[in-house]
Amino acid sequence: MKAIQINSFEEYQEKYTKSITQPEAFWGEIAFNFRWKKKWDTILNWDFQDFQVDWFKGGKLNITETILEENIVKNPDKVAYYWEKKKKKDQHKSITYLELYYQVCELANGLKSLNVQKGDRVCIYMPMVIESVVAMLACARIGAVHSVVFAGFSANALADRINDAAVKVVLTADGLNRGDKKVDLKSMVDEALVSCSTVENVIVLDCIHSNPKMKNGRDIFYHDLIAGKEKKCDAAIMDAEDMLFILYTSGSTGKPKGVVHTCGGYMVYTAYTFQNAFQYDSKDVFWCTADIGWITGHSYIVYGSLLCGATSVLFEGIPTFPDAGRFWEIIEKYKVNQFYTAPTAIRSLMSFDLSFVEKHDLSSLKIIGSVGEPINEEAWNWYYKHVGKNNCPIIDTWWQTETGGIMLSGLGGLSPMKATFAGYPIPGIQLELLDTEGNKIQEANAEGYLCVKFPWPSMIRTTYGDHERCQQTYFSNYKGYYFTGDGAKRDEHGMYRIIGRVDDVINVSGHRFGTAEIEDAINKNEYAIESAVVGFPHDIKGQGIYVFVVVNTKETDENLIKSSIIDSIADHIGKIAKPDIIQVVKGLPKTRSGKIMRRILRKIAEGEKDNFGDISTLLDPNVVQCILETR
Ligand code: WTA
């Protein structure tokens, strides 16, 4: 999509100005480059007070036509993905755009044969295999709404998500490989479905040949479903504002919410940001190491990159298996040009011997990216020096599940960069820093709450089934603004640095968890009376999970209590939310009105011993001393 590429910093500045002064003309020109069945009538309608937004109203399209038909006309034999398996000795696989087209159509026809219709929800709970991408696109092809659930979530977490979206069909695999372990996905699905009444069929991909138990009349193997299906399937005609997918993410309160993205705006913005942040050239090989289960995987392993006709690497493994050279070896093997990973991976890999990096030829790299959490200076420098060899720009990309695409980032090597700063807003993104009272912060280098004051095409449309929650979460803190939940500062040149979450969301290894959600899981434990969860700085993970828990007298063995609490969290959320520290306490610091003062607990978790500010409003100020004594 060279047509939408910005080619210099001056051009970026021009485009940025136009995006603010004439947003409709600006986005209209970009949107023109995609395959529409019918062009839009109006570019934008919006209201941030009583939240409602629509982009490209009246436009008709199917996102898979820009991805498949468009790229097949141009270059059918171009590789869409190199699939790199977990183990080096396993054969890798690749798939061209034409093959992808055939596979998507076959599965789309398979879904139709199960009576999946436009608007129906389909849950995808699968490993990092090409069929997961095929599954997402097959849904999009027929207008079904996919809800991908990261395969590290537990059966209970899966059931919650399936029920919230009233899912009709689940796509899964018999199992997956993680490091040297096997995870049995099919039995997780079976367990989840005991409490899900809406699911009619389960499609099972035979991934690890484990001969899973199949339920008669409900379960069908993927290969049986597609057998004999036509390799052609007409694309459903979608309205620009029809739902494309739901992706669940954690917030500061309650259960994870289903962030809804729609067809037209998401298409335009993910392709636009992919092309520009990574300065993608048609011969390049791009690699994003995220999992498809998160928004980074959705937008830059699947949609943005495919819309731009890119060749990507899809990696099933983890960075340290079989050794800490795995990433660098893959970069060398496929001559990767743009590499996109998370700070937690960099921090973990920099703790190994440098020889793991140095023995590989990384000279193909042109741009290296970071996403998911703030990158600390030490990791930034190591990445720049040892991976980028001092001549690859680092793009630190800040964005969220709710924003759909990258909001802040250098554009390849075009814009200036500064360690730990995510840089400038993408054209079209109008940011504001506000103080607690909602006043605009004008001075340089002052911290504030990061808000967005104007819509962008891939922004969240609603939280599935509960628009009021969307309004409350994002548009009620600061009237007229979308509130990101992040704190940030802006330097004298207008570059932004993200400080981190200012709400009760913690970011562990780039994974988002709500403290409330972990507390809910703990409070279901038979020994727990009440709990409070906070984040604390962690060298590798960015933030670790610290649990304070008050327990009953059923059990006196603290180790047993702790391991039982770990099991409860694994059961209700997944092993990915395993706490780093559990401290059994006699009481929690609460105000007279019963509110837990997390500020104090955060300080204790950070290792603070006496500087807690005013604790006179606590119901029982002695609690703090008690907690410190048993820390
Ligand atoms: C954090 C991931 C600093 C931030 C794409 C945000 C970042 C949350 C960065 C969203 C970055 C993401 N620098 N912090 N480059 N990127 N974050 O929804 O706190 O999984 O609000 O989306 O991650 O996480 P999510």
XYZ file of C-alpha atoms and ligand atoms in Angstrom:
656
model
C 0.000 0.000 0.000
C 2.674 2.393 -1.025
C -0.076 4.827 -1.968
C -0.759 5.551 1.697
C 2.875 5.797 2.758
C 4.392 8.929 4.268
C 7.948 9.346 3.017
C 9.586 12.059 5.080
C 9.251 13.865 8.376
C 8.168 17.029 6.543
C 5.452 15.035 4.855
C 4.429 13.658 8.237
C 4.049 17.207 9.541
C 2.000 18.263 6.522
C -0.209 15.207 6.830
C -0.622 15.720 10.548
C -1.791 19.292 9.995
C -4.212 18.210 7.308
C -5.518 15.410 9.515
C -6.534 18.011 12.079
C -7.738 20.819 9.872
C -9.543 18.629 7.331
C -9.973 15.234 8.990
C -12.671 14.086 6.628
C -10.745 14.882 3.472
C -7.643 13.362 5.039
C -9.249 9.996 5.891
C -11.314 9.940 2.722
C -8.180 10.102 0.603
C -6.629 7.198 2.504
C -9.787 5.077 2.512
C -10.030 5.472 -1.249
C -7.181 2.938 -1.664
C -9.158 -0.032 -0.365
C -11.648 -2.294 -2.107
C -15.134 -1.029 -1.356
C -18.263 -2.549 -2.862
C -19.816 0.861 -2.474
C -18.169 4.068 -1.289
C -19.365 5.779 1.870
C -21.939 8.558 2.047
C -20.433 10.354 5.040
C -16.944 9.984 6.428
C -17.598 10.686 10.088
C -20.371 11.245 12.613
C -19.417 11.466 16.242
C -20.313 12.394 19.776
C -17.966 11.931 22.749
C -20.521 13.207 25.299
C -23.088 10.556 24.635
C -20.615 8.234 22.998
C -21.364 7.219 19.484
C -19.119 7.217 16.444
C -19.348 5.986 12.901
C -16.867 6.121 10.098
C -17.505 5.717 6.374
C -21.265 5.443 6.903
C -23.047 3.959 3.912
C -19.859 2.249 2.730
C -20.119 -1.439 1.811
C -17.170 -3.784 1.874
C -15.695 -7.050 2.958
C -12.252 -6.683 4.536
C -11.135 -10.029 3.108
C -11.484 -8.680 -0.430
C -8.713 -6.131 0.082
C -6.686 -8.877 1.752
C -7.349 -11.713 -0.672
C -8.793 -10.652 -4.024
C -6.690 -7.507 -4.184
C -3.413 -9.252 -3.401
C -4.150 -12.222 -5.629
C -4.591 -9.952 -8.597
C -1.258 -8.335 -7.854
C 0.823 -11.313 -6.815
C -0.888 -14.641 -6.119
C 2.311 -16.510 -5.355
C 3.637 -14.060 -2.833
C 4.174 -15.677 0.554
C 1.708 -14.405 3.158
C 3.249 -16.333 6.064
C 6.297 -18.318 6.881
C 5.176 -20.489 9.738
C 7.984 -21.357 12.107
C 7.230 -24.190 14.445
C 8.271 -24.517 18.008
C 11.084 -26.967 17.367
C 13.901 -26.190 14.977
C 13.964 -29.633 13.498
C 10.266 -29.573 12.657
C 9.630 -28.513 9.125
C 8.406 -25.001 8.649
C 5.540 -24.239 6.322
C 4.660 -21.293 4.172
C 1.438 -20.162 2.562
C 0.952 -17.882 -0.420
C -1.848 -15.371 -0.851
C -3.560 -17.665 -3.352
C -3.399 -20.633 -0.989
C -4.654 -18.448 1.811
C -7.592 -17.450 -0.372
C -8.453 -21.100 -1.019
C -8.159 -22.072 2.634
C -10.268 -19.146 3.805
C -12.980 -19.949 1.272
C -13.019 -23.645 2.211
C -13.412 -22.916 5.882
C -15.943 -20.148 5.204
C -18.012 -22.728 3.318
C -17.480 -25.143 6.195
C -18.831 -22.572 8.658
C -21.797 -21.935 6.404
C -22.518 -25.661 6.368
C -22.838 -25.425 10.152
C -25.359 -22.659 9.612
C -23.083 -19.844 10.821
C -24.612 -16.643 9.534
C -23.715 -13.014 9.234
C -23.569 -11.478 12.706
C -23.175 -14.817 14.551
C -20.314 -14.954 17.026
C -17.547 -17.524 16.606
C -14.955 -18.088 19.317
C -11.404 -18.958 18.254
C -9.312 -20.638 20.959
C -6.325 -21.846 19.031
C -2.539 -22.057 18.904
C -0.251 -19.905 16.744
C -0.853 -21.787 13.534
C -1.840 -20.636 10.065
C -5.312 -22.111 10.543
C -5.959 -19.518 13.271
C -5.483 -16.734 10.731
C -7.609 -18.698 8.272
C -10.300 -18.996 10.945
C -10.391 -15.247 11.579
C -10.580 -14.463 7.875
C -13.185 -17.161 7.212
C -15.430 -15.514 9.815
C -14.848 -12.112 8.241
C -15.567 -13.591 4.812
C -19.101 -14.591 5.768
C -19.706 -11.683 8.122
C -19.500 -13.720 11.327
C -17.938 -11.920 14.288
C -14.830 -13.560 15.693
C -13.871 -13.481 19.322
C -10.356 -14.813 19.711
C -9.488 -15.978 23.206
C -5.793 -16.341 23.998
C -5.058 -20.034 24.459
C -3.426 -19.337 27.842
C -6.786 -18.521 29.443
C -8.459 -21.155 31.600
C -11.692 -23.020 30.927
C -13.598 -20.678 33.254
C -12.230 -17.564 31.568
C -13.104 -19.079 28.201
C -16.636 -19.882 29.376
C -17.142 -16.285 30.581
C -16.147 -14.942 27.187
C -18.228 -17.486 25.279
C -21.302 -16.692 27.376
C -20.874 -12.935 27.221
C -20.918 -13.040 23.417
C -23.469 -15.895 23.124
C -21.092 -17.757 20.825
C -22.533 -20.241 18.321
C -19.408 -22.101 17.180
C -16.001 -22.616 18.798
C -12.863 -23.284 16.775
C -10.092 -24.959 18.694
C -7.307 -27.517 18.383
C -6.645 -30.767 20.180
C -3.692 -29.104 21.847
C -0.666 -26.905 21.485
C 3.013 -26.873 22.266
C 4.337 -24.258 24.635
C 8.081 -24.537 25.157
C 8.579 -28.211 25.861
C 5.099 -28.581 27.347
C 1.884 -29.688 25.718
C -1.347 -27.905 26.554
C -4.571 -29.823 26.069
C -6.913 -27.258 24.548
C -9.775 -29.540 23.643
C -10.411 -30.661 27.203
C -10.366 -27.005 28.300
C -13.096 -26.329 25.761
C -15.068 -29.372 26.946
C -14.818 -28.130 30.510
C -15.874 -24.617 29.532
C -18.828 -25.798 27.494
C -20.429 -27.504 30.466
C -21.630 -24.025 31.391
C -22.246 -22.617 27.891
C -25.628 -23.270 26.367
C -25.339 -21.291 23.136
C -22.566 -23.316 21.482
C -23.853 -25.645 18.782
C -20.607 -26.937 17.279
C -16.920 -27.244 18.081
C -14.441 -27.457 15.224
C -11.233 -29.199 16.227
C -7.948 -28.814 14.400
C -5.733 -31.848 14.708
C -2.530 -30.107 15.765
C -0.611 -32.425 18.035
C -2.295 -35.683 17.003
C -3.517 -36.440 20.492
C -6.692 -38.214 19.431
C -9.073 -36.044 21.467
C -12.451 -37.205 22.693
C -15.127 -35.890 20.342
C -18.715 -35.294 21.394
C -21.177 -36.814 19.000
C -23.262 -34.320 17.096
C -21.338 -31.328 18.473
C -17.662 -31.783 17.617
C -16.196 -32.046 14.169
C -12.604 -32.175 13.004
C -11.429 -29.213 10.964
C -10.206 -31.474 8.175
C -13.573 -33.249 8.004
C -15.429 -29.962 7.925
C -13.490 -28.592 4.963
C -13.314 -31.883 3.062
C -14.888 -31.426 -0.357
C -15.804 -27.785 0.274
C -15.537 -25.348 -2.608
C -12.416 -23.190 -2.724
C -14.551 -20.224 -3.648
C -16.903 -18.347 -1.394
C -18.597 -15.053 -2.140
C -17.735 -12.414 0.399
C -20.633 -11.191 2.529
C -21.369 -7.555 1.889
C -20.851 -5.677 5.126
C -21.713 -2.170 6.208
C -18.653 -0.190 7.227
C -19.998 -0.111 10.786
C -20.897 -3.808 11.020
C -18.972 -5.656 13.692
C -15.748 -7.301 12.559
C -14.660 -8.755 15.877
C -14.871 -8.697 19.643
C -11.726 -8.930 21.747
C -11.944 -9.192 25.518
C -9.647 -7.068 27.616
C -9.265 -6.290 31.304
C -10.287 -3.060 32.907
C -10.088 -1.679 36.400
C -13.461 -3.052 37.440
C -15.485 -6.184 36.932
C -15.056 -8.883 34.371
C -13.111 -8.374 31.138
C -15.122 -6.488 28.561
C -15.628 -7.258 24.905
C -14.089 -4.453 22.887
C -15.944 -4.154 19.589
C -14.226 -3.187 16.333
C -16.015 -2.632 13.046
C -15.182 -3.406 9.424
C -14.442 -0.144 7.611
C -12.541 1.989 10.111
C -10.466 -0.873 11.460
C -9.446 -1.819 7.924
C -8.337 1.676 6.994
C -6.467 2.429 10.193
C -4.594 -0.858 10.687
C -3.305 -0.820 7.107
C -2.386 2.862 7.357
C -0.426 2.423 10.580
C 1.230 -0.806 9.435
C 2.480 0.816 6.236
C 3.736 3.925 7.967
C 5.078 2.806 11.328
C 7.032 -0.010 9.714
C 7.698 1.726 6.369
C 6.924 -1.578 4.731
C 8.340 -2.264 1.260
C 6.728 -4.982 -0.842
C 9.801 -7.213 -0.723
C 10.180 -7.003 3.046
C 9.649 -9.775 5.551
C 7.859 -8.605 8.668
C 7.774 -10.353 12.003
C 5.558 -9.530 14.947
C 6.152 -11.920 17.849
C 2.826 -11.309 19.612
C 0.162 -13.964 19.934
C -2.913 -13.780 17.732
C -4.971 -13.825 20.932
C -4.055 -10.203 21.698
C -4.802 -7.024 19.784
C -1.207 -6.750 18.537
C -1.645 -10.093 16.821
C -5.025 -9.072 15.367
C -3.837 -5.774 13.942
C -0.282 -6.517 12.878
C 0.040 -10.274 12.385
C -3.297 -10.557 10.662
C -5.182 -7.530 9.391
C -2.804 -4.564 8.908
C -0.018 -6.629 7.391
C -2.257 -8.713 5.111
C -4.128 -5.634 3.914
C -0.754 -4.257 2.806
C 0.124 -7.515 1.048
C 3.007 -8.178 3.415
C 4.986 -11.354 3.953
C 5.096 -12.164 7.670
C 6.626 -14.726 9.956
C 4.212 -16.592 12.229
C 6.026 -18.140 15.169
C 4.533 -20.845 17.309
C 7.266 -20.947 19.928
C 8.643 -18.848 22.752
C 11.838 -16.731 22.775
C 13.839 -18.939 25.113
C 13.119 -22.376 23.714
C 15.207 -24.356 22.978
C 17.594 -21.530 23.816
C 17.789 -17.745 24.041
C 18.954 -17.450 20.448
C 15.624 -18.492 18.922
C 14.458 -15.004 17.872
C 17.788 -14.075 16.339
C 18.048 -17.363 14.505
C 14.610 -16.823 12.935
C 15.511 -13.284 11.884
C 18.577 -14.685 10.130
C 16.672 -17.597 8.590
C 13.950 -15.487 6.955
C 16.008 -12.308 6.538
C 13.448 -10.401 8.565
C 13.372 -6.665 7.792
C 10.983 -5.391 10.444
C 10.930 -7.008 13.848
C 8.240 -6.158 16.401
C 8.326 -7.458 19.969
C 7.638 -6.548 23.606
C 10.039 -5.040 26.158
C 9.529 -8.033 28.441
C 11.027 -10.314 25.773
C 13.956 -7.950 25.309
C 14.586 -7.765 29.060
C 14.453 -11.505 29.368
C 16.816 -12.077 26.419
C 19.336 -9.462 27.490
C 19.952 -11.420 30.657
C 21.529 -14.226 28.598
C 25.006 -14.324 27.137
C 25.528 -11.889 24.255
C 26.808 -14.715 22.092
C 23.189 -15.809 21.545
C 22.632 -12.619 19.565
C 26.071 -12.215 18.124
C 26.298 -15.547 16.416
C 23.425 -14.613 14.087
C 23.448 -12.375 11.055
C 20.867 -9.688 11.765
C 21.924 -7.415 8.917
C 18.552 -7.739 7.157
C 16.866 -5.694 9.903
C 15.726 -2.202 8.940
C 13.320 -1.340 11.736
C 12.842 -2.770 15.197
C 9.701 -2.143 17.182
C 8.474 -2.322 20.734
C 4.920 -2.651 22.040
C 2.777 -3.474 25.020
C 4.450 -1.705 27.947
C 6.883 1.087 28.622
C 10.408 0.237 27.482
C 13.039 1.150 30.058
C 16.222 2.872 28.985
C 18.494 -0.095 29.590
C 16.367 -2.390 27.420
C 16.059 0.320 24.756
C 19.831 0.723 24.601
C 20.496 -3.008 24.488
C 17.909 -3.494 21.725
C 19.329 -0.615 19.723
C 22.951 -1.691 20.095
C 22.865 -5.476 19.972
C 19.853 -6.187 17.801
C 19.743 -3.041 15.651
C 23.558 -2.761 15.579
C 23.232 0.987 16.137
C 21.622 1.617 12.781
C 18.016 0.454 12.965
C 15.480 2.934 14.212
C 13.482 1.690 17.188
C 9.809 2.429 16.936
C 8.190 2.394 20.320
C 4.509 2.010 19.521
C 1.916 2.933 22.111
C -1.662 1.820 21.682
C -4.403 -0.327 23.207
C -6.977 -3.003 22.454
C -9.486 -0.160 22.411
C -7.556 1.976 19.926
C -7.332 -0.871 17.394
C -4.057 0.394 15.981
C -0.853 2.246 16.797
C -1.482 5.761 18.151
C 1.987 7.006 19.035
C 5.134 5.977 17.254
C 8.041 7.101 15.171
C 7.473 6.393 11.480
C 10.231 3.966 10.625
C 13.357 6.043 10.492
C 11.568 9.211 9.410
C 10.878 10.921 12.697
C 13.373 11.679 15.448
C 13.640 9.121 18.223
C 14.508 9.337 21.864
C 15.006 6.408 24.225
C 11.869 5.554 26.228
C 9.698 8.021 24.274
C 6.988 6.606 22.026
C 7.329 9.733 19.927
C 4.726 11.586 17.913
C 1.054 10.880 17.319
C 0.059 9.185 14.077
C -1.696 11.675 11.758
C -5.316 11.924 12.802
C -4.595 11.316 16.485
C -5.341 14.366 18.612
C -3.990 13.847 22.106
C -4.351 15.935 25.211
C -2.738 15.685 28.636
C -5.129 16.562 31.439
C -4.671 17.055 35.170
C -6.957 15.535 37.815
C -9.421 18.419 37.408
C -9.518 18.005 33.656
C -7.429 21.101 32.865
C -5.148 20.918 29.862
C -1.470 20.598 30.737
C 0.473 22.919 28.473
C 3.954 22.984 29.955
C 6.636 20.617 28.709
C 7.659 17.499 30.622
C 4.765 17.622 33.053
C 2.864 14.426 33.692
C -0.822 14.120 32.981
C -3.642 11.773 32.080
C -3.502 10.838 28.430
C -6.743 11.509 26.577
C -7.853 11.685 22.956
C -10.112 14.492 21.871
C -11.126 13.501 18.339
C -12.179 10.141 16.895
C -9.975 7.952 14.727
C -11.217 5.198 12.411
C -10.243 2.118 14.457
C -11.434 3.300 17.834
C -13.591 1.086 20.057
C -17.280 1.328 19.124
C -18.802 -0.246 22.188
C -18.250 -2.930 24.790
C -20.231 -5.913 23.637
C -23.737 -5.991 25.036
C -23.177 -3.058 27.389
C -22.787 0.328 25.773
C -23.257 2.091 29.097
C -20.117 0.387 30.390
C -18.177 1.706 27.417
C -19.475 5.214 28.090
C -18.610 4.928 31.793
C -15.162 3.437 31.329
C -13.814 5.668 28.608
C -15.917 8.808 28.329
C -17.021 9.720 31.827
C -13.746 10.668 33.554
C -13.163 13.665 31.312
C -16.182 15.026 29.499
C -15.683 15.153 25.772
C -12.546 12.999 25.807
C -11.651 9.342 25.382
C -9.609 8.490 28.490
C -6.845 5.961 27.908
C -6.142 4.967 31.513
C -2.475 5.843 30.964
C -0.305 8.587 32.395
C 2.145 10.317 30.062
C 4.325 13.337 29.580
C 5.176 15.420 26.540
C 8.555 17.033 25.973
C 9.255 20.457 24.495
C 9.230 18.984 20.954
C 5.838 17.354 21.360
C 7.148 13.812 21.830
C 5.255 11.627 24.272
C 6.541 9.278 26.910
C 4.116 6.812 28.457
C 4.504 6.413 32.195
C 2.053 3.550 32.658
C -1.466 2.832 33.834
C -3.043 5.178 36.313
C -6.015 2.912 37.019
C -6.250 -0.510 38.613
C -4.960 -2.300 35.563
C -1.595 -3.993 35.776
C 0.618 -4.861 32.870
C 2.505 -8.099 33.417
C 4.873 -9.021 30.578
C 2.714 -6.904 28.285
C -0.464 -8.731 29.373
C -3.249 -6.675 30.851
C -5.008 -7.741 34.038
C -7.499 -5.936 36.201
C -6.663 -6.170 39.892
C -10.396 -6.660 40.554
C -10.477 -9.670 38.280
C -7.577 -11.351 40.135
C -9.164 -10.482 43.488
C -12.420 -12.092 42.340
C -10.527 -15.286 41.542
C -8.778 -15.263 44.931
C -11.958 -14.538 46.831
C -13.468 -17.724 45.421
C -10.742 -19.709 47.218
C -11.932 -21.667 50.233
C -9.327 -20.120 52.543
C -9.637 -16.496 51.454
C -11.780 -13.963 53.282
C -10.705 -10.939 51.303
C -7.801 -9.795 49.199
C -6.152 -6.852 47.498
C -3.937 -7.129 44.445
C -1.445 -4.513 43.294
C 1.337 -4.300 40.744
C 4.965 -3.732 41.670
C 8.052 -3.066 39.528
C 9.546 -6.292 38.191
C 12.885 -6.446 36.350
C 11.741 -8.703 33.527
C 7.954 -8.578 33.505
C 7.672 -4.819 33.882
C 5.133 -5.330 36.623
C 4.654 -8.286 38.916
C 1.488 -9.325 40.761
C 1.474 -8.836 44.535
C -1.361 -10.395 46.520
C -2.350 -9.395 50.043
C -4.832 -11.877 51.423
C -6.736 -12.290 54.665
C -7.490 -15.960 55.363
C -9.836 -17.932 57.593
C -8.797 -20.501 60.175
C -9.577 -23.617 58.132
C -5.911 -24.175 57.417
C -2.724 -23.112 59.163
C -0.096 -24.214 56.643
C 0.694 -20.998 54.743
C 2.395 -22.792 51.875
C -0.661 -24.876 51.274
C -2.865 -21.785 51.379
C -0.616 -20.011 48.898
C -0.517 -22.862 46.429
C -4.269 -23.216 46.696
C -4.632 -19.507 45.870
C -2.325 -19.922 42.875
C -4.565 -22.770 41.705
C -7.678 -20.618 42.076
C -6.168 -17.915 39.892
C -5.079 -20.514 37.324
C -8.622 -21.915 37.350
C -10.485 -18.666 36.986
C -8.110 -16.721 34.746
C -5.184 -18.860 33.631
C -1.588 -19.623 34.549
C -0.525 -16.366 32.888
C -1.865 -14.448 35.894
C 0.219 -16.353 38.460
C 1.109 -14.005 41.323
C 4.764 -13.294 42.104
C 4.229 -12.669 45.790
C 1.423 -13.726 48.107
C 1.412 -12.252 51.574
C -1.013 -13.525 54.157
C -2.079 -10.575 56.324
C -4.346 -10.060 59.320
C -6.179 -7.126 57.798
C -6.163 -4.707 54.879
C -5.790 -0.934 55.208
C -9.297 0.419 54.810
C -10.896 3.791 55.170
C -13.806 4.261 57.535
C -16.122 3.754 54.603
C -14.551 0.357 53.905
C -12.536 1.297 50.836
C -9.147 -0.440 50.542
C -6.342 2.106 50.330
C -4.361 0.614 47.473
C -1.947 3.517 47.449
C -0.486 2.194 50.714
C -0.385 -1.395 49.521
C 1.350 -0.335 46.311
C 4.024 1.389 48.367
C 4.499 -1.665 50.579
C 4.765 -3.871 47.491
C 7.398 -1.522 46.086
C 9.449 -2.001 49.257
C 8.616 1.299 50.973
C 8.974 1.054 54.743
C 7.779 4.239 56.336
C 6.786 6.941 53.884
C 3.048 6.331 53.513
C 1.709 9.856 53.677
C -1.440 10.519 55.640
C -2.800 7.296 57.115
C -4.997 8.953 59.720
C -8.125 8.308 57.664
C -7.640 4.570 58.086
C -10.105 2.708 60.212
C -7.185 1.001 61.926
C -3.801 2.617 61.196
C -1.998 -0.265 63.001
C -2.797 -2.534 60.079
C 0.014 -0.949 58.091
C 2.620 -1.813 60.712
C 1.299 -5.364 60.948
C 1.625 -5.843 57.183
C 5.147 -4.438 57.192
C 6.201 -6.823 59.934
C 5.187 -9.889 57.980
C 6.376 -8.683 54.583
C 0.438 -0.279 27.657
C -1.434 -3.504 23.637
C 4.094 2.093 27.087
C -0.408 0.917 28.059
C -1.132 -2.891 22.267
C -1.739 0.620 27.417
C 2.366 0.736 26.437
C -1.830 -0.877 27.534
C 2.869 0.683 25.115
C -2.690 -1.486 26.470
C 4.087 1.396 24.847
C 1.039 -0.462 25.216
N 4.651 2.084 25.859
N 2.979 1.434 27.401
N 4.667 1.381 23.659
N 2.024 -0.071 24.392
N 1.246 0.004 26.455
O -4.770 -3.355 25.358
O -0.511 0.960 29.458
O -3.005 -5.146 25.620
O -2.817 1.261 28.046
O -2.744 -3.263 23.994
O -0.477 -1.324 27.398
O -2.592 -2.885 26.470
P -3.332 -3.740 25.375
